[in-house]
Short mmCIF file of C-alpha atoms in Angstrom, two decimals:
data_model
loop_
_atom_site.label_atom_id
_atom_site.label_comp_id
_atom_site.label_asym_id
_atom_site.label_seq_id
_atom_site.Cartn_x
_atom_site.Cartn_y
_atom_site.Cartn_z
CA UNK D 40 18.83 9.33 -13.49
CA UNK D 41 16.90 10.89 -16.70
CA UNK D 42 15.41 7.41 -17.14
CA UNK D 43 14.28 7.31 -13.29
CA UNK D 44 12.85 11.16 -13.90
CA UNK D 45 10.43 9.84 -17.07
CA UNK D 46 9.29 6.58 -14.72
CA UNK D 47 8.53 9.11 -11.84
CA UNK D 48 6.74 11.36 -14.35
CA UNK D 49 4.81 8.62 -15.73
CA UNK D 50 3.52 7.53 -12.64
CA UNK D 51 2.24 10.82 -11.59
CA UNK D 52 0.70 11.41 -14.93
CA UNK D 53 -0.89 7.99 -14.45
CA UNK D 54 -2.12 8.55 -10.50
CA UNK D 55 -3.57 11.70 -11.57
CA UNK D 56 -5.60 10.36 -14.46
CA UNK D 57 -6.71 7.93 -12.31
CA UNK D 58 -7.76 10.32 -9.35
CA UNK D 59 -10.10 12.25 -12.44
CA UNK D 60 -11.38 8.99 -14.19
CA UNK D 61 -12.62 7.84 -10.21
CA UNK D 62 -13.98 11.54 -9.82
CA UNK D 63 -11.80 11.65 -6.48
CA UNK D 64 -10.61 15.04 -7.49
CA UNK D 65 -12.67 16.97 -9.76
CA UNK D 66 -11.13 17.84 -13.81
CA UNK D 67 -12.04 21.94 -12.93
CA UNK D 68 -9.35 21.63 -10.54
CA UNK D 69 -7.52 23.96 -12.11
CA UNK D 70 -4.06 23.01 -10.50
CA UNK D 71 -4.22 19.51 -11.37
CA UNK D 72 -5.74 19.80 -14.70
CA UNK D 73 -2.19 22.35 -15.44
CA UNK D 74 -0.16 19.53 -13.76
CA UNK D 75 -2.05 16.51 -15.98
CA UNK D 76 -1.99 18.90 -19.04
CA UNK D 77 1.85 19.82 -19.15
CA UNK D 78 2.98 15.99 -18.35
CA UNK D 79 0.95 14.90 -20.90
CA UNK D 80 2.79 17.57 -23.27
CA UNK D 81 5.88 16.32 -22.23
CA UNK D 82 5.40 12.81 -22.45
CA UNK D 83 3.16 12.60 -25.64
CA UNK D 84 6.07 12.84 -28.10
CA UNK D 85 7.83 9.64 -26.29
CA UNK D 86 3.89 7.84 -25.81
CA UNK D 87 2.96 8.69 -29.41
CA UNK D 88 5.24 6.07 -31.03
CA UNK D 89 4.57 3.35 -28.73
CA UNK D 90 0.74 4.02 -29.52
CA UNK D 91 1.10 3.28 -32.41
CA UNK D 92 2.83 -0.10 -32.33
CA UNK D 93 0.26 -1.52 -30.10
CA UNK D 94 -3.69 -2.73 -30.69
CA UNK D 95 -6.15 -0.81 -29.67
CA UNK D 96 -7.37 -1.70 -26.53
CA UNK D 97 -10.52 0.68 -25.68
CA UNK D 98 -10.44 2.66 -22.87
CA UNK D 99 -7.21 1.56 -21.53
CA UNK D 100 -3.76 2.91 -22.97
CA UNK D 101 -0.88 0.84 -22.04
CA UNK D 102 1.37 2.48 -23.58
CA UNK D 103 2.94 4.26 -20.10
CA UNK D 104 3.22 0.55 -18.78
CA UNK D 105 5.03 -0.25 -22.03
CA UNK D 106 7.39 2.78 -21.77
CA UNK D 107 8.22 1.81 -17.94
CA UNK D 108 9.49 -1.45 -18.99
CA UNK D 109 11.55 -0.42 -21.66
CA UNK D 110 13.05 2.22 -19.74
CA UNK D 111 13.77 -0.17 -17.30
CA UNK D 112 15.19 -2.10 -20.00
CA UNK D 113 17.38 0.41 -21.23
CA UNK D 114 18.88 1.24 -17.29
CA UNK D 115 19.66 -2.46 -16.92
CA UNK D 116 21.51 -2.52 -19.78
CA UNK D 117 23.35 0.76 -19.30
CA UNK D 118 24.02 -0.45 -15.41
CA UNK D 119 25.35 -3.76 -17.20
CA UNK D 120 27.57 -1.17 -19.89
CA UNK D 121 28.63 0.60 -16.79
CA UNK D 122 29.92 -2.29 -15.02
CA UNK D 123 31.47 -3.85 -18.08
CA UNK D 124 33.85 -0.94 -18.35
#
């Protein structure tokens, strides 16, 4: 479940990045700009190391994308555990 939690997070931080970098919702919205600003607290300390394994790629950070799939990873094999026992 905590693993499902940090995907969901993820993807919100992501959609909302997205609606600001489109200007579909403006950055002075102050609600969203809280929202954006305290998931990016929480999920900077797990992004951060990932960062700084990969290349730079300009304006595009795929780092979330990276943490998805090892958290997706890390369920499958903790389903597999699960089973085994």
């Amino acid at each position: 479940m905590i693993t499902t939690a940090i995907i969901m997070i993820v993807i919100i931080q992501f959609v909302i990045g997205l609606l600001f970098a489109f200007n579909v919702v403006s950055p002075s919205n102050q609600f969203l700009s809280q929202v954006y600003q305290s998931l990016n607290a929480l999920l900077e300390p797990i992004l951060r190391p990932i960062r700084r394994f990969m290349p730079d790629t300009g304006a595009i950070d795929f780092s979330p994308m990276v943490l998805i799939i090892l958290l997706n990873i890390v369920t499958i094999i903790l389903g597999n555990l699960a089973v085994g026992l």
